[in-house]
Structure formats: structure tokens, C-alpha cells
PDB file of N, CA and C in Angstrom:
ATOM      1  N   GLN Y   1       5.170  -5.551  28.416  1.00 82.00           N
ATOM      2  CA  GLN Y   1       4.976  -4.241  28.335  1.00 82.00           C
ATOM      3  C   GLN Y   1       5.253  -3.974  26.922  1.00 82.00           C
ATOM      4  N   VAL Y   2       4.070  -3.130  26.716  1.00 87.00           N
ATOM      5  CA  VAL Y   2       4.537  -2.475  24.857  1.00 87.00           C
ATOM      6  C   VAL Y   2       4.678  -1.389  25.299  1.00 87.00           C
ATOM      7  N   GLN Y   3       5.709  -0.820  24.636  1.00 91.00           N
ATOM      8  CA  GLN Y   3       6.250   0.437  24.601  1.00 91.00           C
ATOM      9  C   GLN Y   3       6.382   1.147  22.825  1.00 91.00           C
ATOM     10  N   LEU Y   4       5.083   2.084  22.739  1.00 95.00           N
ATOM     11  CA  LEU Y   4       5.708   2.794  20.657  1.00 95.00           C
ATOM     12  C   LEU Y   4       6.610   4.081  21.307  1.00 95.00           C
ATOM     13  N   VAL Y   5       7.317   3.736  20.190  1.00 94.00           N
ATOM     14  CA  VAL Y   5       8.502   4.815  20.290  1.00 94.00           C
ATOM     15  C   VAL Y   5       8.427   5.395  19.032  1.00 94.00           C
ATOM     16  N   GLU Y   6       8.192   6.788  19.004  1.00 95.00           N
ATOM     17  CA  GLU Y   6       7.962   7.839  17.695  1.00 95.00           C
ATOM     18  C   GLU Y   6       9.005   8.402  17.155  1.00 95.00           C
ATOM     19  N   SER Y   7       9.762   8.407  15.760  1.00 94.00           N
ATOM     20  CA  SER Y   7      10.091   9.265  15.635  1.00 94.00           C
ATOM     21  C   SER Y   7       9.981  10.067  14.065  1.00 94.00           C
ATOM     22  N   GLY Y   8      10.818  11.198  13.844  1.00 96.00           N
ATOM     23  CA  GLY Y   8      10.741  11.592  12.253  1.00 96.00           C
ATOM     24  C   GLY Y   8       9.957  13.113  12.349  1.00 96.00           C
ATOM     25  N   GLY Y   9       9.229  13.642  12.996  1.00 94.00           N
ATOM     26  CA  GLY Y   9       8.252  15.000  13.527  1.00 94.00           C
ATOM     27  C   GLY Y   9       9.443  15.759  13.435  1.00 94.00           C
ATOM     28  N   GLY Y  10       8.682  17.222  12.874  1.00 97.00           N
ATOM     29  CA  GLY Y  10       9.713  18.376  12.930  1.00 97.00           C
ATOM     30  C   GLY Y  10       8.794  19.671  11.983  1.00 97.00           C
ATOM     31  N   LEU Y  11       9.637  20.500  11.725  1.00 98.00           N
ATOM     32  CA  LEU Y  11       8.937  21.547  11.073  1.00 98.00           C
ATOM     33  C   LEU Y  11       9.667  21.177   9.464  1.00 98.00           C
ATOM     34  N   VAL Y  12       8.360  21.804   8.742  1.00 98.00           N
ATOM     35  CA  VAL Y  12       9.221  21.380   7.353  1.00 98.00           C
ATOM     36  C   VAL Y  12       7.979  22.510   6.722  1.00 98.00           C
ATOM     37  N   GLN Y  13       8.290  23.135   5.530  1.00 98.00           N
ATOM     38  CA  GLN Y  13       7.711  23.722   4.382  1.00 98.00           C
ATOM     39  C   GLN Y  13       6.579  23.525   3.907  1.00 98.00           C
ATOM     40  N   ALA Y  14       5.172  24.610   3.462  1.00 98.00           N
ATOM     41  CA  ALA Y  14       3.971  23.377   2.899  1.00 98.00           C
ATOM     42  C   ALA Y  14       4.598  22.849   1.431  1.00 98.00           C
ATOM     43  N   GLY Y  15       4.028  21.825   1.192  1.00 98.00           N
ATOM     44  CA  GLY Y  15       4.474  21.228  -0.017  1.00 98.00           C
ATOM     45  C   GLY Y  15       5.356  20.002   0.109  1.00 98.00           C
ATOM     46  N   GLY Y  16       6.052  20.248   1.136  1.00 98.00           N
ATOM     47  CA  GLY Y  16       7.267  19.258   1.756  1.00 98.00           C
ATOM     48  C   GLY Y  16       7.115  18.077   2.442  1.00 98.00           C
ATOM     49  N   SER Y  17       7.814  17.210   2.747  1.00 98.00           N
ATOM     50  CA  SER Y  17       7.416  15.420   3.250  1.00 98.00           C
ATOM     51  C   SER Y  17       8.302  15.032   4.322  1.00 98.00           C
ATOM     52  N   LEU Y  18       7.493  14.267   5.203  1.00 98.00           N
ATOM     53  CA  LEU Y  18       8.175  14.050   6.257  1.00 98.00           C
ATOM     54  C   LEU Y  18       7.941  12.413   6.453  1.00 98.00           C
ATOM     55  N   ARG Y  19       8.666  11.764   7.135  1.00 98.00           N
ATOM     56  CA  ARG Y  19       8.271  10.151   7.115  1.00 98.00           C
ATOM     57  C   ARG Y  19       8.159  10.023   8.791  1.00 98.00           C
ATOM     58  N   LEU Y  20       7.230   9.433   9.580  1.00 98.00           N
ATOM     59  CA  LEU Y  20       7.216   9.140  10.567  1.00 98.00           C
ATOM     60  C   LEU Y  20       7.372   7.727  10.793  1.00 98.00           C
ATOM     61  N   SER Y  21       7.686   7.293  12.306  1.00 97.00           N
ATOM     62  CA  SER Y  21       8.561   5.946  12.311  1.00 97.00           C
ATOM     63  C   SER Y  21       7.641   5.986  13.428  1.00 97.00           C
ATOM     64  N   CYS Y  22       7.119   4.366  13.913  1.00 97.00           N
ATOM     65  CA  CYS Y  22       6.687   3.997  15.225  1.00 97.00           C
ATOM     66  C   CYS Y  22       6.980   2.760  15.550  1.00 97.00           C
ATOM     67  N   ALA Y  23       8.114   2.664  16.451  1.00 95.00           N
ATOM     68  CA  ALA Y  23       8.427   1.523  17.001  1.00 95.00           C
ATOM     69  C   ALA Y  23       8.520   0.568  17.637  1.00 95.00           C
ATOM     70  N   HIS Y  24       8.079  -0.624  17.976  1.00 93.00           N
ATOM     71  CA  HIS Y  24       7.651  -1.267  18.719  1.00 93.00           C
ATOM     72  C   HIS Y  24       8.962  -2.522  19.486  1.00 93.00           C
ATOM     73  N   SER Y  25       9.436  -2.805  20.660  1.00 87.00           N
ATOM     74  CA  SER Y  25      10.003  -3.801  20.807  1.00 87.00           C
ATOM     75  C   SER Y  25      10.015  -5.475  20.611  1.00 87.00           C
ATOM     76  N   GLY Y  26       8.705  -5.557  20.695  1.00 89.00           N
ATOM     77  CA  GLY Y  26       8.507  -6.935  20.302  1.00 89.00           C
ATOM     78  C   GLY Y  26       8.018  -6.853  18.708  1.00 89.00           C
ATOM     79  N   SER Y  27       7.120  -8.153  18.970  1.00 89.00           N
ATOM     80  CA  SER Y  27       6.477  -8.221  16.820  1.00 89.00           C
ATOM     81  C   SER Y  27       5.007  -7.121  17.037  1.00 89.00           C
ATOM     82  N   ILE Y  28       4.964  -6.626  16.013  1.00 89.00           N
ATOM     83  CA  ILE Y  28       3.643  -5.961  15.760  1.00 89.00           C
ATOM     84  C   ILE Y  28       2.506  -6.896  15.500  1.00 89.00           C
ATOM     85  N   PHE Y  29       3.003  -8.102  15.299  1.00 88.00           N
ATOM     86  CA  PHE Y  29       2.234  -9.157  14.549  1.00 88.00           C
ATOM     87  C   PHE Y  29       1.314  -9.569  15.755  1.00 88.00           C
ATOM     88  N   THR Y  30       1.491  -8.811  16.827  1.00 90.00           N
ATOM     89  CA  THR Y  30       0.414  -9.283  18.544  1.00 90.00           C
ATOM     90  C   THR Y  30      -0.375  -8.367  18.114  1.00 90.00           C
ATOM     91  N   PHE Y  31      -0.580  -7.423  17.167  1.00 94.00           N
ATOM     92  CA  PHE Y  31      -1.449  -6.086  17.157  1.00 94.00           C
ATOM     93  C   PHE Y  31      -2.401  -6.466  15.992  1.00 94.00           C
ATOM     94  N   ASN Y  32      -3.714  -6.358  16.344  1.00 95.00           N
ATOM     95  CA  ASN Y  32      -5.076  -6.432  15.150  1.00 95.00           C
ATOM     96  C   ASN Y  32      -4.474  -5.274  14.342  1.00 95.00           C
ATOM     97  N   ALA Y  33      -4.344  -4.308  14.859  1.00 96.00           N
ATOM     98  CA  ALA Y  33      -3.806  -2.884  13.938  1.00 96.00           C
ATOM     99  C   ALA Y  33      -3.051  -1.935  14.813  1.00 96.00           C
ATOM    100  N   MET Y  34      -2.589  -1.373  13.877  1.00 97.00           N
ATOM    101  CA  MET Y  34      -1.738  -0.406  14.162  1.00 97.00           C
ATOM    102  C   MET Y  34      -2.040   1.309  13.328  1.00 97.00           C
ATOM    103  N   GLY Y  35      -1.551   2.429  13.713  1.00 97.00           N
ATOM    104  CA  GLY Y  35      -2.019   3.277  12.928  1.00 97.00           C
ATOM    105  C   GLY Y  35      -1.445   4.727  13.787  1.00 97.00           C
ATOM    106  N   TRP Y  36      -2.337   5.933  13.172  1.00 98.00           N
ATOM    107  CA  TRP Y  36      -1.297   7.076  13.684  1.00 98.00           C
ATOM    108  C   TRP Y  36      -2.621   7.924  13.719  1.00 98.00           C
ATOM    109  N   TYR Y  37      -3.106   8.574  15.060  1.00 98.00           N
ATOM    110  CA  TYR Y  37      -3.829   9.728  15.123  1.00 98.00           C
ATOM    111  C   TYR Y  37      -2.989  11.188  15.282  1.00 98.00           C
ATOM    112  N   ARG Y  38      -3.501  12.352  15.012  1.00 98.00           N
ATOM    113  CA  ARG Y  38      -3.131  13.430  15.375  1.00 98.00           C
ATOM    114  C   ARG Y  38      -4.277  14.361  16.292  1.00 98.00           C
ATOM    115  N   GLN Y  39      -3.668  15.621  16.741  1.00 98.00           N
ATOM    116  CA  GLN Y  39      -4.351  16.386  17.521  1.00 98.00           C
ATOM    117  C   GLN Y  39      -3.756  17.613  17.343  1.00 98.00           C
ATOM    118  N   ALA Y  40      -4.552  18.682  16.653  1.00 96.00           N
ATOM    119  CA  ALA Y  40      -4.272  20.231  16.452  1.00 96.00           C
ATOM    120  C   ALA Y  40      -4.696  20.940  17.502  1.00 96.00           C
ATOM    121  N   PRO Y  41      -4.310  22.057  18.111  1.00 91.00           N
ATOM    122  CA  PRO Y  41      -4.446  22.841  19.155  1.00 91.00           C
ATOM    123  C   PRO Y  41      -6.093  23.164  18.870  1.00 91.00           C
ATOM    124  N   GLY Y  42      -6.709  23.158  19.952  1.00 94.00           N
ATOM    125  CA  GLY Y  42      -8.189  23.373  20.611  1.00 94.00           C
ATOM    126  C   GLY Y  42      -9.026  22.510  19.570  1.00 94.00           C
ATOM    127  N   LYS Y  43      -8.219  20.890  18.896  1.00 95.00           N
ATOM    128  CA  LYS Y  43      -9.192  20.481  18.075  1.00 95.00           C
ATOM    129  C   LYS Y  43      -9.040  18.990  18.488  1.00 95.00           C
ATOM    130  N   GLN Y  44     -10.005  18.352  18.470  1.00 96.00           N
ATOM    131  CA  GLN Y  44     -10.099  16.486  18.656  1.00 96.00           C
ATOM    132  C   GLN Y  44      -8.792  15.946  18.174  1.00 96.00           C
ATOM    133  N   ARG Y  45      -8.633  14.624  18.942  1.00 96.00           N
ATOM    134  CA  ARG Y  45      -7.707  13.340  18.108  1.00 96.00           C
ATOM    135  C   ARG Y  45      -8.547  13.226  16.963  1.00 96.00           C
ATOM    136  N   GLU Y  46      -8.217  12.960  16.056  1.00 97.00           N
ATOM    137  CA  GLU Y  46      -8.433  12.171  14.359  1.00 97.00           C
ATOM    138  C   GLU Y  46      -8.004  11.173  14.185  1.00 97.00           C
ATOM    139  N   MET Y  47      -8.058  10.286  13.657  1.00 97.00           N
ATOM    140  CA  MET Y  47      -7.457   9.146  13.143  1.00 97.00           C
ATOM    141  C   MET Y  47      -7.416   9.701  12.059  1.00 97.00           C
ATOM    142  N   VAL Y  48      -5.282   9.111  11.658  1.00 98.00           N
ATOM    143  CA  VAL Y  48      -5.050   9.973  10.305  1.00 98.00           C
ATOM    144  C   VAL Y  48      -4.983   8.682   9.419  1.00 98.00           C
ATOM    145  N   ALA Y  49      -4.769   7.637  10.045  1.00 98.00           N
ATOM    146  CA  ALA Y  49      -4.431   6.204   8.952  1.00 98.00           C
ATOM    147  C   ALA Y  49      -4.140   4.840  10.139  1.00 98.00           C
ATOM    148  N   ARG Y  50      -4.514   3.874   9.242  1.00 97.00           N
ATOM    149  CA  ARG Y  50      -4.787   2.390   9.992  1.00 97.00           C
ATOM    150  C   ARG Y  50      -4.331   1.772   8.901  1.00 97.00           C
ATOM    151  N   ILE Y  51      -3.677   0.543   9.796  1.00 97.00           N
ATOM    152  CA  ILE Y  51      -3.361  -0.570   9.205  1.00 97.00           C
ATOM    153  C   ILE Y  51      -3.787  -2.075   9.603  1.00 97.00           C
ATOM    154  N   THR Y  52      -4.179  -2.732   9.193  1.00 96.00           N
ATOM    155  CA  THR Y  52      -4.462  -4.125   9.832  1.00 96.00           C
ATOM    156  C   THR Y  52      -3.754  -4.876   9.697  1.00 96.00           C
ATOM    157  N   ARG Y  53      -3.543  -5.960  10.459  1.00 93.00           N
ATOM    158  CA  ARG Y  53      -2.282  -7.240  10.746  1.00 93.00           C
ATOM    159  C   ARG Y  53      -2.602  -7.832   9.092  1.00 93.00           C
ATOM    160  N   ALA Y  54      -3.490  -7.677   8.485  1.00 93.00           N
ATOM    161  CA  ALA Y  54      -4.060  -8.177   7.054  1.00 93.00           C
ATOM    162  C   ALA Y  54      -3.137  -7.346   6.018  1.00 93.00           C
ATOM    163  N   GLY Y  55      -3.194  -6.341   6.395  1.00 93.00           N
ATOM    164  CA  GLY Y  55      -2.227  -5.232   5.571  1.00 93.00           C
ATOM    165  C   GLY Y  55      -3.479  -4.208   5.113  1.00 93.00           C
ATOM    166  N   ASN Y  56      -4.635  -4.444   5.495  1.00 97.00           N
ATOM    167  CA  ASN Y  56      -5.432  -3.326   5.018  1.00 97.00           C
ATOM    168  C   ASN Y  56      -5.393  -1.791   5.212  1.00 97.00           C
ATOM    169  N   THR Y  57      -5.670  -0.806   4.366  1.00 98.00           N
ATOM    170  CA  THR Y  57      -5.371   0.197   5.215  1.00 98.00           C
ATOM    171  C   THR Y  57      -6.603   1.080   5.079  1.00 98.00           C
ATOM    172  N   TYR Y  58      -6.316   2.291   5.719  1.00 98.00           N
ATOM    173  CA  TYR Y  58      -7.814   3.123   5.804  1.00 98.00           C
ATOM    174  C   TYR Y  58      -7.099   4.486   6.379  1.00 98.00           C
ATOM    175  N   TYR Y  59      -7.216   5.699   5.487  1.00 98.00           N
ATOM    176  CA  TYR Y  59      -6.958   7.169   5.519  1.00 98.00           C
ATOM    177  C   TYR Y  59      -8.246   8.186   5.724  1.00 98.00           C
ATOM    178  N   VAL Y  60      -7.859   9.089   6.606  1.00 98.00           N
ATOM    179  CA  VAL Y  60      -8.969   9.821   6.651  1.00 98.00           C
ATOM    180  C   VAL Y  60      -8.900  10.749   5.265  1.00 98.00           C
ATOM    181  N   ASP Y  61     -10.259  11.260   4.767  1.00 98.00           N
ATOM    182  CA  ASP Y  61     -10.270  11.842   3.573  1.00 98.00           C
ATOM    183  C   ASP Y  61      -9.445  12.908   3.395  1.00 98.00           C
ATOM    184  N   SER Y  62      -8.654  13.684   4.181  1.00 97.00           N
ATOM    185  CA  SER Y  62      -8.009  15.194   4.395  1.00 97.00           C
ATOM    186  C   SER Y  62      -6.403  14.346   3.857  1.00 97.00           C
ATOM    187  N   VAL Y  63      -6.317  13.853   3.937  1.00 98.00           N
ATOM    188  CA  VAL Y  63      -5.127  13.249   4.079  1.00 98.00           C
ATOM    189  C   VAL Y  63      -4.780  12.174   2.710  1.00 98.00           C
ATOM    190  N   LYS Y  64      -5.824  11.350   2.184  1.00 98.00           N
ATOM    191  CA  LYS Y  64      -5.950  10.301   0.886  1.00 98.00           C
ATOM    192  C   LYS Y  64      -4.951  11.458  -0.410  1.00 98.00           C
ATOM    193  N   GLY Y  65      -3.965  10.240  -0.921  1.00 98.00           N
ATOM    194  CA  GLY Y  65      -3.171  10.623  -1.948  1.00 98.00           C
ATOM    195  C   GLY Y  65      -2.382  11.341  -1.556  1.00 98.00           C
ATOM    196  N   ARG Y  66      -2.110  11.498  -0.292  1.00 98.00           N
ATOM    197  CA  ARG Y  66      -1.074  12.446   0.256  1.00 98.00           C
ATOM    198  C   ARG Y  66       0.171  11.492   1.139  1.00 98.00           C
ATOM    199  N   PHE Y  67      -0.929  11.101   2.043  1.00 98.00           N
ATOM    200  CA  PHE Y  67      -0.010  10.045   3.237  1.00 98.00           C
ATOM    201  C   PHE Y  67      -0.081   8.667   2.659  1.00 98.00           C
ATOM    202  N   THR Y  68       1.008   7.981   3.270  1.00 98.00           N
ATOM    203  CA  THR Y  68       0.963   6.660   2.913  1.00 98.00           C
ATOM    204  C   THR Y  68       1.360   5.807   4.509  1.00 98.00           C
ATOM    205  N   ILE Y  69       0.722   4.794   4.800  1.00 98.00           N
ATOM    206  CA  ILE Y  69       1.120   3.741   5.971  1.00 98.00           C
ATOM    207  C   ILE Y  69       1.587   2.877   5.749  1.00 98.00           C
ATOM    208  N   SER Y  70       2.537   2.258   6.268  1.00 97.00           N
ATOM    209  CA  SER Y  70       3.137   0.742   5.645  1.00 97.00           C
ATOM    210  C   SER Y  70       3.785   0.185   6.937  1.00 97.00           C
ATOM    211  N   ARG Y  71       3.812  -1.171   6.818  1.00 94.00           N
ATOM    212  CA  ARG Y  71       4.392  -1.878   7.686  1.00 94.00           C
ATOM    213  C   ARG Y  71       5.807  -2.279   7.145  1.00 94.00           C
ATOM    214  N   ASP Y  72       6.929  -2.455   8.425  1.00 92.00           N
ATOM    215  CA  ASP Y  72       8.358  -3.078   8.202  1.00 92.00           C
ATOM    216  C   ASP Y  72       8.163  -4.114   9.264  1.00 92.00           C
ATOM    217  N   ASN Y  73       7.615  -5.226   8.959  1.00 89.00           N
ATOM    218  CA  ASN Y  73       7.496  -6.466   9.865  1.00 89.00           C
ATOM    219  C   ASN Y  73       8.945  -6.929  10.301  1.00 89.00           C
ATOM    220  N   ALA Y  74      10.031  -6.827   9.879  1.00 91.00           N
ATOM    221  CA  ALA Y  74      11.271  -7.465  10.117  1.00 91.00           C
ATOM    222  C   ALA Y  74      11.677  -6.386  10.741  1.00 91.00           C
ATOM    223  N   LYS Y  75      11.384  -4.966  11.174  1.00 93.00           N
ATOM    224  CA  LYS Y  75      11.908  -3.993  12.067  1.00 93.00           C
ATOM    225  C   LYS Y  75      11.063  -3.474  13.184  1.00 93.00           C
ATOM    226  N   ASN Y  76       9.730  -4.208  13.167  1.00 94.00           N
ATOM    227  CA  ASN Y  76       8.939  -4.326  13.370  1.00 94.00           C
ATOM    228  C   ASN Y  76       8.399  -2.683  14.052  1.00 94.00           C
ATOM    229  N   THR Y  77       7.942  -2.224  13.101  1.00 95.00           N
ATOM    230  CA  THR Y  77       7.834  -0.634  12.664  1.00 95.00           C
ATOM    231  C   THR Y  77       6.519  -0.187  11.670  1.00 95.00           C
ATOM    232  N   VAL Y  78       5.584   0.560  12.375  1.00 97.00           N
ATOM    233  CA  VAL Y  78       5.107   1.191  11.069  1.00 97.00           C
ATOM    234  C   VAL Y  78       5.405   2.488  10.927  1.00 97.00           C
ATOM    235  N   ASN Y  79       5.479   2.857   9.720  1.00 97.00           N
ATOM    236  CA  ASN Y  79       5.414   4.175   8.800  1.00 97.00           C
ATOM    237  C   ASN Y  79       4.249   5.062   8.399  1.00 97.00           C
ATOM    238  N   LEU Y  80       4.770   6.167   8.420  1.00 98.00           N
ATOM    239  CA  LEU Y  80       3.643   7.091   7.687  1.00 98.00           C
ATOM    240  C   LEU Y  80       4.591   8.019   7.189  1.00 98.00           C
ATOM    241  N   GLN Y  81       4.327   7.981   5.547  1.00 98.00           N
ATOM    242  CA  GLN Y  81       4.888   8.906   4.789  1.00 98.00           C
ATOM    243  C   GLN Y  81       3.999  10.039   4.955  1.00 98.00           C
ATOM    244  N   MET Y  82       4.715  10.966   4.709  1.00 98.00           N
ATOM    245  CA  MET Y  82       3.544  12.389   4.327  1.00 98.00           C
ATOM    246  C   MET Y  82       4.035  13.299   3.537  1.00 98.00           C
ATOM    247  N   ASN Y  83       3.541  13.207   2.351  1.00 98.00           N
ATOM    248  CA  ASN Y  83       3.991  14.238   0.992  1.00 98.00           C
ATOM    249  C   ASN Y  83       2.827  15.461   0.736  1.00 98.00           C
ATOM    250  N   ARG Y  84       3.364  16.160   0.395  1.00 98.00           N
ATOM    251  CA  ARG Y  84       2.427  17.372  -0.213  1.00 98.00           C
ATOM    252  C   ARG Y  84       1.986  18.217   1.272  1.00 98.00           C
ATOM    253  N   LEU Y  85       2.672  18.195   1.971  1.00 98.00           N
ATOM    254  CA  LEU Y  85       2.101  19.108   3.410  1.00 98.00           C
ATOM    255  C   LEU Y  85       1.274  19.872   3.412  1.00 98.00           C
ATOM    256  N   ILE Y  86       0.419  20.432   4.293  1.00 98.00           N
ATOM    257  CA  ILE Y  86       0.041  21.123   4.231  1.00 98.00           C
ATOM    258  C   ILE Y  86      -0.208  21.983   5.761  1.00 98.00           C
ATOM    259  N   PRO Y  87      -0.198  23.473   5.560  1.00 97.00           N
ATOM    260  CA  PRO Y  87      -0.327  23.701   7.291  1.00 97.00           C
ATOM    261  C   PRO Y  87      -1.641  23.122   8.123  1.00 97.00           C
ATOM    262  N   GLU Y  88      -2.577  22.583   7.379  1.00 97.00           N
ATOM    263  CA  GLU Y  88      -3.752  21.753   7.921  1.00 97.00           C
ATOM    264  C   GLU Y  88      -3.312  21.026   8.880  1.00 97.00           C
ATOM    265  N   ASP Y  89      -1.877  20.442   8.387  1.00 98.00           N
ATOM    266  CA  ASP Y  89      -1.194  18.926   8.893  1.00 98.00           C
ATOM    267  C   ASP Y  89      -0.841  19.215  10.048  1.00 98.00           C
ATOM    268  N   THR Y  90      -0.541  20.375  10.183  1.00 98.00           N
ATOM    269  CA  THR Y  90       0.176  20.650  11.802  1.00 98.00           C
ATOM    270  C   THR Y  90      -0.570  20.183  12.835  1.00 98.00           C
ATOM    271  N   ALA Y  91       0.358  19.473  13.973  1.00 98.00           N
ATOM    272  CA  ALA Y  91      -0.379  18.865  14.753  1.00 98.00           C
ATOM    273  C   ALA Y  91       0.766  17.699  15.772  1.00 98.00           C
ATOM    274  N   VAL Y  92       0.131  17.621  16.707  1.00 98.00           N
ATOM    275  CA  VAL Y  92       1.136  16.029  17.547  1.00 98.00           C
ATOM    276  C   VAL Y  92       0.384  14.830  16.873  1.00 98.00           C
ATOM    277  N   TYR Y  93       1.560  14.463  16.377  1.00 98.00           N
ATOM    278  CA  TYR Y  93       0.944  12.884  15.769  1.00 98.00           C
ATOM    279  C   TYR Y  93       1.643  11.899  16.698  1.00 98.00           C
ATOM    280  N   TYR Y  94       0.363  10.999  16.882  1.00 97.00           N
ATOM    281  CA  TYR Y  94       0.366  10.002  18.090  1.00 97.00           C
ATOM    282  C   TYR Y  94       0.135   8.053  17.467  1.00 97.00           C
ATOM    283  N   CYS Y  95       1.090   7.604  17.670  1.00 97.00           N
ATOM    284  CA  CYS Y  95       1.213   5.939  17.174  1.00 97.00           C
ATOM    285  C   CYS Y  95       0.495   5.771  18.173  1.00 97.00           C
ATOM    286  N   TYR Y  96      -0.832   4.483  17.508  1.00 96.00           N
ATOM    287  CA  TYR Y  96      -1.306   3.655  18.316  1.00 96.00           C
ATOM    288  C   TYR Y  96      -1.195   2.582  17.897  1.00 96.00           C
ATOM    289  N   ALA Y  97      -1.621   1.002  18.503  1.00 96.00           N
ATOM    290  CA  ALA Y  97      -1.734  -0.172  18.706  1.00 96.00           C
ATOM    291  C   ALA Y  97      -2.673  -0.375  19.034  1.00 96.00           C
ATOM    292  N   GLU Y  98      -3.356  -1.488  18.814  1.00 96.00           N
ATOM    293  CA  GLU Y  98      -4.838  -2.514  19.466  1.00 96.00           C
ATOM    294  C   GLU Y  98      -5.065  -3.716  19.261  1.00 96.00           C
ATOM    295  N   ARG Y  99      -4.955  -4.365  20.311  1.00 95.00           N
ATOM    296  CA  ARG Y  99      -5.782  -5.545  20.604  1.00 95.00           C
ATOM    297  C   ARG Y  99      -6.674  -6.010  20.999  1.00 95.00           C
ATOM    298  N   VAL Y 100      -7.308  -6.924  21.188  1.00 92.00           N
ATOM    299  CA  VAL Y 100      -8.917  -7.184  20.893  1.00 92.00           C
ATOM    300  C   VAL Y 100      -9.209  -6.256  22.220  1.00 92.00           C
ATOM    301  N   ASP Y 101      -8.485  -6.581  23.511  1.00 92.00           N
ATOM    302  CA  ASP Y 101      -8.843  -5.821  24.348  1.00 92.00           C
ATOM    303  C   ASP Y 101      -8.287  -4.564  25.402  1.00 92.00           C
ATOM    304  N   SER Y 102      -7.306  -4.398  24.016  1.00 95.00           N
ATOM    305  CA  SER Y 102      -6.439  -3.319  24.652  1.00 95.00           C
ATOM    306  C   SER Y 102      -5.819  -2.207  23.590  1.00 95.00           C
ATOM    307  N   GLU Y 103      -5.416  -0.827  24.341  1.00 95.00           N
ATOM    308  CA  GLU Y 103      -4.825   0.038  23.227  1.00 95.00           C
ATOM    309  C   GLU Y 103      -3.686   0.524  23.798  1.00 95.00           C
ATOM    310  N   TYR Y 104      -3.051   0.971  22.509  1.00 96.00           N
ATOM    311  CA  TYR Y 104      -1.720   1.243  23.367  1.00 96.00           C
ATOM    312  C   TYR Y 104      -1.208   2.733  22.746  1.00 96.00           C
ATOM    313  N   TRP Y 105      -0.546   3.582  23.397  1.00 96.00           N
ATOM    314  CA  TRP Y 105      -0.168   5.207  22.713  1.00 96.00           C
ATOM    315  C   TRP Y 105       1.166   5.361  22.543  1.00 96.00           C
ATOM    316  N   GLY Y 106       1.712   5.693  21.504  1.00 96.00           N
ATOM    317  CA  GLY Y 106       2.758   6.451  22.000  1.00 96.00           C
ATOM    318  C   GLY Y 106       3.170   7.798  22.656  1.00 96.00           C
ATOM    319  N   GLN Y 107       4.071   8.738  22.907  1.00 95.00           N
ATOM    320  CA  GLN Y 107       4.307   9.762  23.326  1.00 95.00           C
ATOM    321  C   GLN Y 107       3.658  11.141  22.366  1.00 95.00           C
ATOM    322  N   GLY Y 108       3.938  10.990  21.298  1.00 96.00           N
ATOM    323  CA  GLY Y 108       3.645  11.814  20.391  1.00 96.00           C
ATOM    324  C   GLY Y 108       4.650  12.404  19.742  1.00 96.00           C
ATOM    325  N   THR Y 109       4.438  13.238  18.734  1.00 96.00           N
ATOM    326  CA  THR Y 109       5.750  13.825  17.930  1.00 96.00           C
ATOM    327  C   THR Y 109       5.392  14.488  17.185  1.00 96.00           C
ATOM    328  N   GLN Y 110       5.923  15.899  17.389  1.00 97.00           N
ATOM    329  CA  GLN Y 110       4.715  17.525  16.898  1.00 97.00           C
ATOM    330  C   GLN Y 110       5.661  17.168  15.615  1.00 97.00           C
ATOM    331  N   VAL Y 111       4.754  17.829  14.593  1.00 98.00           N
ATOM    332  CA  VAL Y 111       4.399  17.934  13.089  1.00 98.00           C
ATOM    333  C   VAL Y 111       4.075  19.150  12.740  1.00 98.00           C
ATOM    334  N   THR Y 112       4.980  20.597  12.283  1.00 98.00           N
ATOM    335  CA  THR Y 112       4.644  21.670  11.758  1.00 98.00           C
ATOM    336  C   THR Y 112       4.981  21.873  10.541  1.00 98.00           C
ATOM    337  N   VAL Y 113       4.206  22.782  10.183  1.00 98.00           N
ATOM    338  CA  VAL Y 113       4.039  22.503   7.964  1.00 98.00           C
ATOM    339  C   VAL Y 113       3.791  24.530   8.153  1.00 98.00           C
ATOM    340  N   SER Y 114       4.910  24.935   7.727  1.00 97.00           N
ATOM    341  CA  SER Y 114       4.743  26.401   7.620  1.00 97.00           C
ATOM    342  C   SER Y 114       3.879  26.698   6.322  1.00 97.00           C
ATOM    343  N   SER Y 115       3.547  28.169   6.315  1.00 94.00           N
ATOM    344  CA  SER Y 115       2.879  28.363   4.872  1.00 94.00           C
ATOM    345  C   SER Y 115       4.032  29.319   4.150  1.00 94.00           C
TER     346      SER Y 115
END
């Protein structure tokens, strides 16, 4: 059974940093890719960052240069380092993982950036 557990959300002032972590109880190598989505109130869920098993990364334009996604294979975690946060980054952030025929989601963690 796949269980993704997120941590690291919270309240931060604009310009600050937060680090989100997503932990899986088993090996993350079983996934083709992992990443983070976010959903702000009244908006659709959008992909923020993605990392493949090979280590290739993708970022939505609005976070390029500010966010960094990484994998810790020894700890079976995927991390999202968020720097220079802005109020528009406020959202619930969801970890996800995908295999060929399945996708899995964490429960979400709130990130609030105050101006």
C-alpha cells in the first residue's frame, strides 16, 4: 500500500523560505516520477514541480529559480525547497507519485505566505 506523508508546511513572511518533505514507507524507485501540486482557494490544482526516476526535473514557470525539487533515495523522500516565497504561493501543497497505471496523493500541507 502506498502512503505518502507530507511535512514542512506553515506560515512564513514574504521573502522567506520553507522546505516540504514527502515520505514514502517503501522505495521511491518504484515510482516513475514524484512531485508536488498545489491548490489555492478558488483555483484549480496545478503542478508545481516534478522529478523523474532518472532525476529529470520540471517546474511551473512561476516558481522557476525559487523552488528546487530533490530526491533523497536513502530516506525515500522527495523534498521541495521553496525560497523567496510570495503571497501568491499560498496554497495547499500535495505530494504525488506515479507509476505506469496508477497515481497516489498525500493528504496535503498548508503553506501560507503573508505580505
